[in-house]
Coordinates of C-alpha atoms and ligand atoms in Angstrom, one line a residue:
M610 CA 13.6 -192.1 188.5
T611 CA 13.7 -194.7 185.8
F612 CA 12.5 -194.0 182.3
S613 CA 10.6 -196.4 180.1
S614 CA 12.0 -196.8 176.6
S615 CA 8.9 -198.1 174.7
C616 CA 7.1 -196.0 172.0
D617 CA 9.5 -193.1 172.3
S618 CA 10.9 -192.9 168.8
G619 CA 9.5 -189.3 168.4
L620 CA 11.4 -188.0 171.4
I621 CA 14.3 -185.6 171.0
S622 CA 16.4 -188.1 172.9
N623 CA 16.3 -190.3 169.8
T624 CA 18.1 -187.9 167.6
D625 CA 21.8 -187.9 166.7
A626 CA 22.1 -184.4 168.1
W627 CA 21.0 -185.6 171.6
R628 CA 23.2 -188.7 171.5
D629 CA 26.1 -186.5 170.5
L630 CA 25.7 -184.4 173.5
Q631 CA 25.3 -187.5 175.7
D632 CA 28.6 -188.8 174.4
H633 CA 30.1 -185.4 175.1
V634 CA 29.2 -185.4 178.8
D635 CA 32.1 -187.5 179.9
E636 CA 34.5 -185.2 178.2
I637 CA 33.1 -182.3 180.1
F638 CA 33.1 -184.2 183.4
G639 CA 36.8 -184.6 182.8
M640 CA 37.3 -180.8 182.7
H641 CA 37.4 -178.2 185.5
L642 CA 36.0 -174.7 185.2
K643 CA 39.2 -173.3 186.6
D644 CA 41.0 -174.6 183.5
L645 CA 38.3 -173.7 181.1
M646 CA 38.3 -170.1 182.5
Q647 CA 42.0 -169.8 181.4
D648 CA 41.0 -169.9 177.8
R649 CA 40.4 -166.2 176.9
E650 CA 39.0 -167.0 173.5
R651 CA 36.5 -169.4 175.0
C652 CA 35.4 -166.8 177.5
K653 CA 35.2 -164.1 174.9
S654 CA 32.9 -166.2 172.8
M655 CA 30.7 -166.7 175.8
I656 CA 30.1 -163.1 176.6
K657 CA 27.3 -161.5 174.6
E658 CA 25.6 -158.1 174.5
F659 CA 22.1 -157.1 173.4
N660 CA 20.5 -153.7 173.9
G661 CA 22.4 -152.8 177.1
I662 CA 22.2 -156.3 178.6
V663 CA 25.5 -158.3 179.0
L664 CA 25.2 -162.1 179.3
D665 CA 28.3 -164.0 180.5
Y666 CA 28.0 -167.7 180.4
S667 CA 31.6 -168.6 180.4
R668 CA 31.2 -170.2 183.8
Q669 CA 29.0 -173.0 182.4
R670 CA 30.6 -176.4 182.4
A671 CA 30.8 -176.3 178.6
T672 CA 33.2 -175.7 175.8
Q673 CA 32.6 -173.9 172.5
C674 CA 32.1 -177.3 171.1
T675 CA 29.4 -178.0 173.6
F676 CA 27.5 -174.9 172.4
Q677 CA 27.9 -176.0 168.8
K678 CA 26.3 -179.3 169.7
L679 CA 23.5 -177.6 171.7
L680 CA 22.8 -175.4 168.7
A681 CA 22.6 -178.5 166.6
L682 CA 20.1 -179.8 169.1
A683 CA 18.1 -176.6 168.8
K684 CA 18.0 -177.0 165.0
E685 CA 17.0 -180.7 165.3
A686 CA 14.2 -179.6 167.7
N687 CA 13.1 -176.9 165.2
V688 CA 13.4 -174.2 167.7
K689 CA 13.5 -171.5 165.1
E690 CA 10.4 -172.8 163.4
K691 CA 8.7 -173.1 166.8
I692 CA 9.5 -169.5 167.6
E693 CA 8.1 -168.4 164.2
A694 CA 5.0 -170.5 164.9
M695 CA 4.5 -168.9 168.2
F696 CA 4.7 -165.4 166.8
S697 CA 2.4 -166.3 163.9
G698 CA -0.5 -167.4 166.2
V699 CA -0.2 -171.1 165.4
H700 CA -2.0 -173.2 168.0
I701 CA 1.2 -174.5 169.6
N702 CA -0.6 -175.1 172.9
K703 CA -1.9 -178.3 171.5
T704 CA -3.5 -179.8 174.6
E705 CA -5.7 -176.7 174.9
N706 CA -5.8 -176.0 171.2
R707 CA -4.7 -172.4 171.7
P708 CA -2.2 -170.0 170.3
V709 CA 0.5 -168.6 172.6
L710 CA 0.6 -164.9 171.9
H711 CA 1.7 -163.0 175.0
I712 CA 4.1 -161.2 172.7
A713 CA 1.1 -159.4 171.2
L714 CA 0.5 -157.8 174.6
R715 CA 3.5 -155.6 174.3
A716 CA 3.6 -155.0 170.5
P717 CA 3.4 -151.3 169.6
R718 CA 0.3 -149.9 167.9
G719 CA 0.5 -150.5 164.2
V720 CA 2.2 -153.9 164.4
E721 CA 0.0 -156.7 162.9
I722 CA -0.2 -160.0 164.8
M723 CA -2.6 -162.5 163.3
C724 CA -4.4 -165.1 165.3
D725 CA -7.1 -167.3 163.6
G726 CA -7.3 -165.0 160.7
K727 CA -7.7 -161.9 162.7
D728 CA -5.3 -159.1 163.7
V729 CA -5.4 -159.1 167.5
M730 CA -3.7 -155.8 168.0
R731 CA -6.8 -153.7 167.7
E732 CA -8.3 -155.4 170.7
V733 CA -5.0 -155.4 172.7
W734 CA -4.8 -151.6 172.3
E735 CA -8.5 -151.1 173.0
V736 CA -7.9 -152.7 176.4
L737 CA -4.6 -150.7 176.9
D738 CA -6.4 -147.5 176.1
K739 CA -9.2 -148.4 178.5
I740 CA -6.6 -149.0 181.2
R741 CA -4.9 -145.7 180.4
S742 CA -8.1 -143.8 180.7
F743 CA -9.4 -145.6 183.8
S744 CA -6.0 -145.3 185.7
D745 CA -5.7 -141.6 184.8
Q746 CA -9.2 -141.0 186.1
V747 CA -8.5 -142.8 189.4
R748 CA -5.1 -141.2 189.8
T749 CA -6.4 -137.7 189.1
G750 CA -9.5 -138.2 191.3
T751 CA -11.9 -137.9 188.4
W752 CA -13.1 -141.4 189.4
V753 CA -13.9 -141.3 193.1
G754 CA -15.3 -143.6 195.7
E755 CA -18.7 -143.9 197.2
T756 CA -18.2 -141.0 199.6
G757 CA -16.4 -138.8 197.1
K758 CA -12.9 -139.5 198.2
V759 CA -10.0 -140.2 195.9
L760 CA -9.2 -143.9 195.6
T761 CA -5.6 -143.9 196.7
D762 CA -5.2 -147.5 197.6
V763 CA -5.6 -150.6 195.5
V764 CA -5.9 -154.2 196.6
A765 CA -5.2 -156.6 193.6
I766 CA -6.8 -160.0 194.3
G767 CA -5.4 -162.9 192.3
I768 CA -3.2 -165.9 192.6
G769 CA -0.5 -167.7 190.6
G770 CA -0.1 -166.0 187.3
S771 CA -2.6 -163.4 188.3
Y772 CA -0.4 -162.3 191.1
L773 CA 3.3 -163.3 190.9
G774 CA 4.3 -161.5 187.7
P775 CA 2.5 -158.2 188.7
L776 CA 4.1 -158.5 192.1
F777 CA 7.5 -158.9 190.6
A778 CA 7.0 -155.8 188.4
Y779 CA 5.5 -153.7 191.2
T780 CA 8.4 -154.5 193.5
A781 CA 11.0 -153.9 190.8
L782 CA 9.7 -150.3 190.4
Q783 CA 8.9 -149.6 194.0
T784 CA 12.3 -148.1 194.7
D785 CA 13.0 -146.6 191.2
P786 CA 13.1 -142.9 191.9
E787 CA 11.0 -141.9 188.9
A788 CA 8.4 -144.6 189.5
A789 CA 8.3 -143.9 193.2
K790 CA 7.6 -140.2 192.5
L791 CA 4.7 -141.3 190.3
A792 CA 3.3 -143.5 193.0
K793 CA 3.5 -140.9 195.8
G794 CA 0.5 -141.1 198.1
R795 CA -0.7 -144.3 196.6
R796 CA -0.5 -147.9 197.8
L797 CA -0.8 -151.2 196.0
R798 CA -1.4 -154.4 197.9
F799 CA -1.7 -157.9 196.7
L800 CA -4.1 -160.5 198.1
A801 CA -3.5 -164.0 196.9
N802 CA -3.7 -166.6 199.6
V803 CA -7.1 -167.9 200.7
D804 CA -5.8 -167.8 204.2
P805 CA -7.8 -165.1 206.0
V806 CA -4.6 -163.9 207.5
D807 CA -3.7 -162.6 204.0
V808 CA -6.9 -160.6 204.0
A809 CA -6.0 -159.1 207.3
I810 CA -2.5 -158.2 205.9
A811 CA -3.9 -156.7 202.7
I812 CA -6.5 -154.4 204.4
N813 CA -4.4 -153.5 207.4
G814 CA -4.5 -149.7 207.7
L815 CA -6.7 -149.3 204.6
N816 CA -9.9 -147.3 204.6
P817 CA -12.7 -148.8 202.5
E818 CA -13.6 -145.2 201.4
T819 CA -10.3 -144.8 199.6
T820 CA -9.8 -148.4 198.5
L821 CA -10.2 -149.8 195.0
V822 CA -10.3 -153.6 194.7
V823 CA -9.1 -155.1 191.4
I824 CA -10.1 -158.8 191.0
V825 CA -7.7 -160.5 188.6
S826 CA -8.6 -164.0 187.4
K827 CA -8.2 -165.3 183.9
T828 CA -11.0 -167.9 184.5
F829 CA -12.9 -166.2 187.2
T830 CA -13.4 -169.6 188.7
T831 CA -10.3 -169.9 190.9
G832 CA -11.6 -170.7 194.4
E833 CA -9.1 -168.6 196.4
T834 CA -9.7 -165.5 194.3
I835 CA -13.4 -165.8 194.3
L836 CA -13.6 -166.3 198.1
N837 CA -11.2 -163.4 198.7
S838 CA -13.2 -161.2 196.3
K839 CA -16.4 -162.0 198.3
T840 CA -14.6 -161.2 201.5
M841 CA -13.3 -157.9 200.2
R842 CA -16.8 -157.1 198.8
S843 CA -18.2 -157.7 202.3
W844 CA -15.5 -155.5 203.8
L845 CA -16.4 -152.7 201.5
I846 CA -20.2 -153.1 201.8
A847 CA -20.0 -153.3 205.6
S848 CA -18.7 -149.7 205.6
L849 CA -20.1 -148.2 202.5
G850 CA -23.3 -150.1 201.6
P851 CA -24.0 -152.3 198.6
S852 CA -24.0 -149.6 196.0
C853 CA -20.3 -149.0 196.6
V854 CA -19.3 -152.0 194.5
A855 CA -19.7 -150.1 191.2
K856 CA -17.1 -147.6 192.3
H857 CA -14.8 -149.7 194.4
M858 CA -14.5 -153.0 192.5
V859 CA -13.3 -153.7 189.0
A860 CA -12.1 -156.9 187.4
V861 CA -9.6 -158.3 184.9
S862 CA -10.6 -161.6 183.2
T863 CA -11.2 -163.5 180.0
N864 CA -14.5 -164.6 181.4
L865 CA -16.6 -161.4 181.3
K866 CA -19.8 -163.4 181.7
L867 CA -18.8 -164.6 185.2
V868 CA -17.6 -161.1 186.1
K869 CA -21.1 -159.9 185.4
E870 CA -22.6 -162.7 187.4
F871 CA -20.4 -161.7 190.3
G872 CA -22.2 -158.4 190.3
L873 CA -19.7 -156.2 188.6
N874 CA -20.5 -153.8 185.8
P875 CA -19.0 -155.1 182.5
D876 CA -17.9 -151.5 181.8
N877 CA -15.7 -151.8 184.9
S878 CA -13.9 -154.9 183.6
F879 CA -10.8 -155.3 181.5
G880 CA -10.6 -158.3 179.2
F881 CA -7.9 -160.4 177.9
W882 CA -7.8 -163.6 175.8
D883 CA -7.4 -167.3 175.9
W884 CA -4.2 -167.0 173.9
V885 CA -2.5 -165.5 177.0
G886 CA -1.4 -168.1 179.5
G887 CA -2.0 -167.2 183.2
R888 CA 1.7 -167.2 184.0
F889 CA 2.5 -165.3 180.8
S890 CA -0.1 -162.6 181.5
V891 CA 1.8 -159.9 183.3
C892 CA 1.7 -157.7 180.2
S893 CA -2.1 -158.0 179.8
A894 CA -4.5 -156.1 182.0
V895 CA -3.6 -158.6 184.7
G896 CA -0.4 -156.7 185.4
I897 CA -0.9 -153.5 183.5
L898 CA -4.0 -152.3 185.3
P899 CA -2.7 -152.5 188.9
L900 CA 0.7 -151.3 187.8
A901 CA -0.8 -148.3 185.9
L902 CA -3.0 -147.4 188.9
Q903 CA 0.2 -147.3 191.0
Y904 CA 2.7 -145.9 188.6
G905 CA 0.7 -144.3 185.8
F906 CA 0.2 -145.7 182.3
A907 CA 3.2 -144.0 180.7
K908 CA 5.6 -145.7 183.1
V909 CA 4.1 -149.1 182.6
Q910 CA 4.3 -148.6 178.8
E911 CA 8.1 -148.5 179.3
F912 CA 7.8 -151.9 180.8
L913 CA 6.0 -153.1 177.7
E914 CA 8.6 -151.6 175.5
G915 CA 11.4 -153.4 177.3
A916 CA 9.6 -156.7 177.0
W917 CA 8.9 -156.0 173.3
S918 CA 12.6 -155.3 172.6
V919 CA 13.4 -158.8 173.8
D920 CA 10.5 -160.2 171.8
C921 CA 11.9 -158.7 168.6
H922 CA 15.4 -160.0 169.4
F923 CA 14.0 -163.5 170.2
K924 CA 12.2 -163.5 166.9
T925 CA 15.0 -162.3 164.7
A926 CA 18.4 -162.9 166.2
P927 CA 20.4 -165.9 164.9
L928 CA 20.2 -168.8 167.4
E929 CA 23.9 -168.5 168.3
D930 CA 23.4 -164.8 169.4
N931 CA 19.8 -165.2 170.7
F932 CA 19.8 -164.6 174.4
P933 CA 16.6 -166.6 175.3
V934 CA 17.8 -169.4 173.0
L935 CA 21.2 -169.5 174.6
L936 CA 19.7 -169.4 178.1
G937 CA 17.3 -172.1 177.3
L938 CA 20.0 -174.3 175.9
I939 CA 22.1 -173.8 179.0
S940 CA 19.2 -175.0 181.1
V941 CA 18.6 -178.1 178.9
W942 CA 22.3 -178.9 179.1
N943 CA 22.4 -178.6 182.9
V944 CA 19.1 -180.4 183.5
S945 CA 19.1 -183.2 180.9
F946 CA 22.8 -183.9 180.4
L947 CA 24.7 -182.7 183.6
R948 CA 21.6 -183.9 185.6
C949 CA 21.3 -180.8 187.8
P950 CA 17.7 -180.8 189.0
A951 CA 17.7 -177.3 190.4
R952 CA 18.6 -173.8 189.5
A953 CA 19.1 -170.8 191.8
I954 CA 18.0 -167.3 190.7
L955 CA 20.2 -164.8 192.5
P956 CA 19.5 -161.1 191.8
Y957 CA 22.0 -158.8 193.4
S958 CA 19.2 -156.2 193.6
Q959 CA 16.7 -156.1 196.5
A960 CA 14.2 -154.6 194.1
L961 CA 14.2 -158.0 192.2
Q962 CA 13.3 -159.9 195.3
K963 CA 10.1 -161.1 193.7
L964 CA 11.8 -162.4 190.5
A965 CA 12.5 -165.9 191.9
P966 CA 8.9 -166.5 193.1
H967 CA 7.6 -165.4 189.6
I968 CA 10.1 -167.6 187.8
Q969 CA 9.2 -170.5 190.0
Q970 CA 5.7 -170.5 188.6
L971 CA 6.7 -169.5 185.1
S972 CA 9.3 -172.2 184.8
M973 CA 7.9 -175.0 187.0
E974 CA 4.3 -174.8 185.9
S975 CA 5.5 -174.6 182.3
N976 CA 8.1 -177.2 182.1
G977 CA 7.3 -179.6 185.0
K978 CA 6.1 -182.2 182.6
A979 CA 6.6 -185.9 182.1
V980 CA 5.2 -186.5 178.7
A981 CA 6.0 -185.1 175.2
M982 CA 3.4 -183.0 173.2
D983 CA 2.0 -186.2 171.7
G984 CA 1.7 -187.9 175.1
T985 CA 4.8 -190.1 174.9
P986 CA 6.5 -190.5 178.3
L987 CA 9.8 -188.7 178.4
N988 CA 12.9 -190.8 178.9
Y989 CA 14.9 -187.8 180.1
H990 CA 14.4 -185.1 182.8
A991 CA 12.6 -181.9 181.8
G992 CA 11.9 -178.9 184.0
E993 CA 14.0 -177.6 186.8
I994 CA 13.4 -176.7 190.5
D995 CA 13.7 -173.0 190.8
F996 CA 14.4 -171.1 193.9
G997 CA 16.3 -168.0 194.9
E998 CA 16.7 -164.9 197.0
P999 CA 18.4 -161.6 196.4
G1000 CA 22.1 -161.5 197.1
T1001 CA 23.6 -161.0 199.6
N1002 CA 20.7 -162.4 201.7
G1003 CA 20.9 -165.7 200.0
Q1004 CA 24.7 -165.9 200.8
H1005 CA 23.8 -166.1 204.5
S1006 CA 21.1 -168.6 203.9
F1007 CA 21.5 -171.4 201.3
Y1008 CA 24.8 -170.7 199.5
Q1009 CA 26.6 -173.2 201.8
L1010 CA 24.8 -176.0 199.9
I1011 CA 25.6 -174.4 196.6
H1012 CA 29.4 -174.0 197.5
Q1013 CA 30.0 -177.3 199.2
G1014 CA 26.9 -179.4 198.8
R1015 CA 24.8 -180.1 195.8
L1016 CA 25.5 -179.0 192.2
I1017 CA 23.1 -176.1 191.5
P1018 CA 23.6 -173.9 188.5
C1019 CA 23.1 -170.3 189.4
D1020 CA 21.8 -167.2 187.6
F1021 CA 23.5 -164.1 188.9
I1022 CA 21.7 -160.9 188.0
G1023 CA 23.2 -157.5 188.7
V1024 CA 22.7 -153.9 187.7
I1025 CA 25.4 -151.3 186.9
K1026 CA 23.6 -148.3 188.3
S1027 CA 21.6 -148.8 191.5
Q1028 CA 18.1 -147.3 192.0
Q1029 CA 19.5 -145.9 195.2
A1030 CA 22.9 -144.2 195.6
V1031 CA 24.5 -144.4 199.1
N1032 CA 28.1 -143.5 199.4
L1033 CA 29.3 -143.1 203.0
Q1034 CA 32.4 -141.0 203.8
G1035 CA 35.3 -143.2 204.9
E1036 CA 34.0 -146.4 203.3
L1037 CA 36.2 -148.0 200.7
V1038 CA 33.3 -148.3 198.2
S1039 CA 29.7 -147.2 197.8
N1040 CA 27.0 -149.4 199.3
H1041 CA 25.9 -150.6 195.8
D1042 CA 29.5 -151.3 194.9
E1043 CA 29.8 -153.3 198.1
L1044 CA 26.8 -155.4 197.0
M1045 CA 28.3 -155.9 193.5
C1046 CA 31.6 -157.0 195.0
N1047 CA 29.7 -160.1 196.0
F1048 CA 28.1 -160.4 192.6
F1049 CA 31.6 -160.7 191.0
A1050 CA 33.1 -162.8 193.7
Q1051 CA 30.5 -165.5 194.1
P1052 CA 30.7 -166.9 190.5
D1053 CA 34.4 -167.2 190.6
A1054 CA 34.3 -168.8 194.1
L1055 CA 31.9 -171.4 192.7
A1056 CA 33.9 -172.0 189.5
Y1057 CA 37.4 -172.1 191.1
G1058 CA 36.8 -173.5 194.5
K1059 CA 39.7 -174.1 196.8
T1060 CA 42.1 -177.1 196.7
R1061 CA 43.7 -178.9 199.6
V1062 CA 47.0 -177.3 198.7
E1063 CA 45.5 -173.8 198.8
A1064 CA 43.8 -174.6 202.1
C1065 CA 47.0 -175.9 203.6
K1066 CA 48.9 -172.8 202.4
E1067 CA 46.6 -170.7 204.4
G1068 CA 47.7 -172.5 207.5
I1069 CA 44.4 -174.2 208.1
P1070 CA 44.8 -177.0 210.7
E1071 CA 45.0 -180.4 209.0
E1072 CA 41.8 -181.7 210.6
L1073 CA 39.9 -178.7 209.3
V1074 CA 41.2 -178.8 205.8
P1075 CA 38.5 -181.2 204.4
H1076 CA 35.9 -178.8 205.8
K1077 CA 37.4 -175.8 204.3
M1078 CA 38.1 -177.2 200.8
F1079 CA 35.8 -176.3 197.9
T1080 CA 35.6 -178.6 194.9
G1081 CA 34.7 -175.6 192.6
N1082 CA 33.6 -176.6 189.1
R1083 CA 30.1 -175.2 189.9
P1084 CA 28.4 -173.6 187.0
S1085 CA 26.8 -170.2 186.9
L1086 CA 25.9 -167.4 184.4
S1087 CA 25.8 -163.7 185.0
I1088 CA 23.4 -161.1 183.6
L1089 CA 24.4 -157.5 183.9
L1090 CA 21.7 -154.8 183.3
P1091 CA 22.5 -151.1 182.9
T1092 CA 20.0 -150.3 185.6
L1093 CA 16.7 -151.6 187.0
D1094 CA 13.8 -149.5 185.7
A1095 CA 10.5 -150.2 184.0
Y1096 CA 12.2 -150.9 180.6
T1097 CA 14.9 -153.3 181.9
A1098 CA 12.4 -155.1 184.2
G1099 CA 10.3 -155.7 181.1
Q1100 CA 13.4 -157.1 179.3
L1101 CA 14.2 -159.4 182.2
L1102 CA 10.6 -160.7 182.2
A1103 CA 10.7 -161.5 178.5
L1104 CA 14.1 -163.1 178.7
Y1105 CA 12.9 -165.6 181.2
E1106 CA 9.5 -166.1 179.5
H1107 CA 11.2 -167.0 176.2
R1108 CA 14.0 -169.0 177.8
I1109 CA 11.4 -171.2 179.4
A1110 CA 9.6 -171.6 176.1
V1111 CA 12.9 -172.6 174.4
Q1112 CA 13.5 -175.3 177.0
G1113 CA 10.0 -176.7 176.3
F1114 CA 10.6 -176.5 172.5
V1115 CA 13.8 -178.6 172.8
W1116 CA 12.3 -181.1 175.3
G1117 CA 9.3 -181.4 172.9
I1118 CA 6.8 -180.8 175.7
N1119 CA 3.9 -178.4 176.0
S1120 CA 5.1 -175.5 178.2
F1121 CA 1.8 -173.8 178.0
D1122 CA -0.7 -176.1 179.8
Q1123 CA -0.8 -176.9 183.5
W1124 CA -2.9 -180.0 184.0
G1125 CA -0.7 -181.0 187.0
V1126 CA -2.5 -178.5 189.2
E1127 CA -5.9 -180.0 188.7
L1128 CA -5.8 -183.1 190.9
G1129 CA -5.2 -181.3 194.1
K1130 CA -7.9 -178.8 193.3
S1131 CA -10.5 -181.6 192.7
L1132 CA -9.6 -183.4 195.9
A1133 CA -10.0 -180.2 197.9
T1134 CA -13.6 -180.0 196.6
K1135 CA -14.4 -183.3 198.3
V1136 CA -12.8 -182.2 201.5
R1137 CA -14.7 -178.9 201.4
Q1138 CA -18.0 -180.9 201.3
T1139 CA -16.9 -183.1 204.2
M1140 CA -16.1 -180.1 206.3
H1141 CA -19.4 -178.5 205.5
N1142 CA -21.3 -181.7 206.3
F1143 CA -19.4 -182.1 209.6
R1144 CA -19.9 -178.5 210.7
T1145 CA -23.6 -178.1 209.7
K1146 CA -25.0 -181.6 210.1
G1147 CA -22.5 -183.2 212.4
E1148 CA -21.8 -185.9 209.7
S1149 CA -18.7 -187.9 210.5
V1150 CA -15.7 -188.1 208.3
C1151 CA -15.7 -191.1 206.0
D1152 CA -14.4 -192.2 202.6
Y1153 CA -10.8 -191.2 203.3
N1154 CA -7.7 -193.3 204.1
Y1155 CA -6.8 -193.8 207.8
S1156 CA -4.3 -190.9 207.9
T1157 CA -6.5 -188.3 206.3
T1158 CA -9.5 -189.3 208.4
F1159 CA -7.4 -189.0 211.6
M1160 CA -6.0 -185.6 210.6
L1161 CA -9.3 -184.2 209.4
N1162 CA -11.0 -185.3 212.6
R1163 CA -8.3 -183.7 214.7
F1164 CA -8.8 -180.5 212.8
L1165 CA -12.6 -180.4 212.8
Q1166 CA -12.9 -181.3 216.5
G1167 CA -10.2 -178.9 217.5
K1168 CA -11.7 -175.9 215.8
E1169 CA -14.3 -175.3 218.5
K1170 CA -11.6 -174.0 220.7
L1171 CA -11.2 -171.0 218.3
L1172 CA -14.7 -169.7 218.6
H1173 CA -13.6 -166.7 220.6
S1174 CA -11.9 -165.2 217.6
A1175 CA -15.2 -165.0 215.8
T1176 CA -16.8 -163.4 218.8
W1177 CA -14.0 -160.9 218.8
L1178 CA -14.7 -160.0 215.2
L1179 CA -18.3 -159.5 215.9
V1180 CA -17.7 -157.1 218.7
E1181 CA -15.0 -155.3 216.9
G1182 CA -17.2 -155.0 213.8
F1183 CA -20.1 -153.7 215.9
S1184 CA -18.2 -150.9 217.6
S1185 CA -16.6 -149.7 214.5
L1186 CA -19.9 -149.7 212.6
R1187 CA -21.7 -147.8 215.3
T1188 CA -19.5 -144.8 214.7
K1189 CA -20.1 -145.0 210.9
C1190 CA -23.8 -145.7 210.6
C1191 CA -26.2 -142.8 211.1
T1192 CA -29.5 -144.5 211.1
S1193 CA -30.6 -147.7 212.9
I1194 CA -31.6 -149.2 209.5
Q1195 CA -28.0 -148.6 208.2
L1196 CA -26.6 -150.1 211.4
L1197 CA -28.8 -153.2 211.1
G1198 CA -27.8 -153.8 207.4
A1199 CA -24.2 -153.4 208.2
L1200 CA -24.4 -155.6 211.3
M1201 CA -25.8 -158.4 209.1
Q1202 CA -22.7 -158.0 206.9
V1203 CA -20.4 -158.3 209.9
S1204 CA -22.2 -161.3 211.3
R1205 CA -21.9 -162.9 207.8
C1206 CA -18.2 -162.3 208.0
A1207 CA -18.1 -163.8 211.5
T1208 CA -20.0 -166.8 210.4
M1209 CA -17.5 -167.2 207.6
H1210 CA -14.7 -167.2 210.2
L1211 CA -16.5 -169.7 212.4
C1212 CA -17.1 -172.2 209.6
G1213 CA -14.1 -171.6 207.4
Ligands
F6P1488 O1 -2.5 -172.8 189.6 C1 -3.1 -173.0 188.5 C2 -3.6 -171.7 187.8 O2 -4.5 -172.1 186.8 C3 -2.4 -170.9 187.2 O3 -2.0 -171.4 186.0 C4 -3.0 -169.5 187.1 O4 -2.0 -168.6 187.0 C5 -3.7 -169.5 188.5 O5 -4.2 -170.8 188.6 C6 -4.8 -168.5 188.6 O6 -5.8 -168.7 187.7 P1 -6.9 -167.6 187.3 O7 -6.2 -166.4 186.8 O8 -7.8 -168.2 186.3 O9 -7.6 -167.2 188.6

């Protein structure tokens, strides 16, 4: 990628602090991590602790001097002032003219957070109290379904930020003994993809009588979510009749007008606000409602408290001790100076298996930008490609490339006390210790590598030596949490949220908009119309390039072969309904629903 250099005087790259770092890169390229790791003072200065979390960034390709320069860059970029502006409700999301106040979602009662001349905390706690009351009612069976049965299962419909963060938190707590006890007898499923296969997965084994559907959409206009909501509504009504919607469907949105138009009672909806970005909305009703239904409000409050503890640290800690600031600067260094385009997120905890997918959206949708806040094209790289898997699974998948292929900075995340203790007699270590052996071994393997001499000393045949050598000098950082519970999951979430904001603050971009997802969406609208016209009026495909026309035709003409699956649905639907409907009128109404579903399958 080449960068233009015109009209870019306002960019951070035109500051002495940036140039100083650029000049420093060659010095760092001349150093090897295995030498840097010999310096105990350096390592000591790069291990920090905050509220039970240990951050070790000594395996970054950086010296103490690098960090001084990075901190100077942070000052030049007014990071401190930008943090303050964020917490004070300034409209820092300039392209959408909105404040960025997700921190208010986890502030305790009594804290004042001003936004446009108004303290937002009253409304925040109004919604939280409503969630507490509703989730208590559902969990205790005070709020029951259409046939009087307790609603034990929840399907949360939503996509992107209305799905990934809640899924991360849900999964993190699923195996926490305390949370699991609170969730006993309950199921929480997520339905995100517009692929009807995802509907089938979400409802597999569920009984409409005991299922509550929570529609989560900030805008309430997202195509996937609305279609999935209509599908789930049909599924409920086919069994329970139209009046069931009031008891079996609730919504979370900022757009309560559209919620009402969808046919939901506004009393059954949970609001949030424009000042919460979709991917930063886990701590709003978006995440808190489904999580409270599953684990109970008190448990979820611990999650909010964990996040808030990091918010306070982020706001008040000096830059040099500030975890999100340090983490953000490390990313800026790796991406913009060492030119590493990607980052691997490697939690050594299976319960954190959904951390990487959440961070993918959080980071890539926030910082995948090419222009500065004022529209000036950047002349440096911003954003990073995030991916990851829990260790040790990742080790048997993509670590090869990380060890001997491309330079990918890694985040290793481990916990001291596992959610599950297994200690087999006769084994050298417990199962969790076994996992953590890898957590400690991998960063050093990446940093030190293996030289030709070392390989030869091992007696490796000469022709295999080049294949068994490791360059080392591969950067990573390690985060060690005391355990994984609701509180620390909240801390982890906030650490990454603020880290990503810091990166954006330094790069001078707007990390809080996402215009880049719009183009694909609008092109899909055109395709939708084309498909409809083909299927209903036999109109041919036109107005596309050769390739799209060819592929669309192949798809549209090939679909007839799949008609049998819709017929199957109709038959299945009929036989299951026959057993449920007492009167022929009921049966007819329900059949109409089923045939609507079938038509949907045929055409869609
Ligand atoms: O993918 C774009 C996006 O707008 C995300 O930012 C957002 O999290 C997601 O779609 C879902 O949006 P909504 O919550 O409005 O349905």
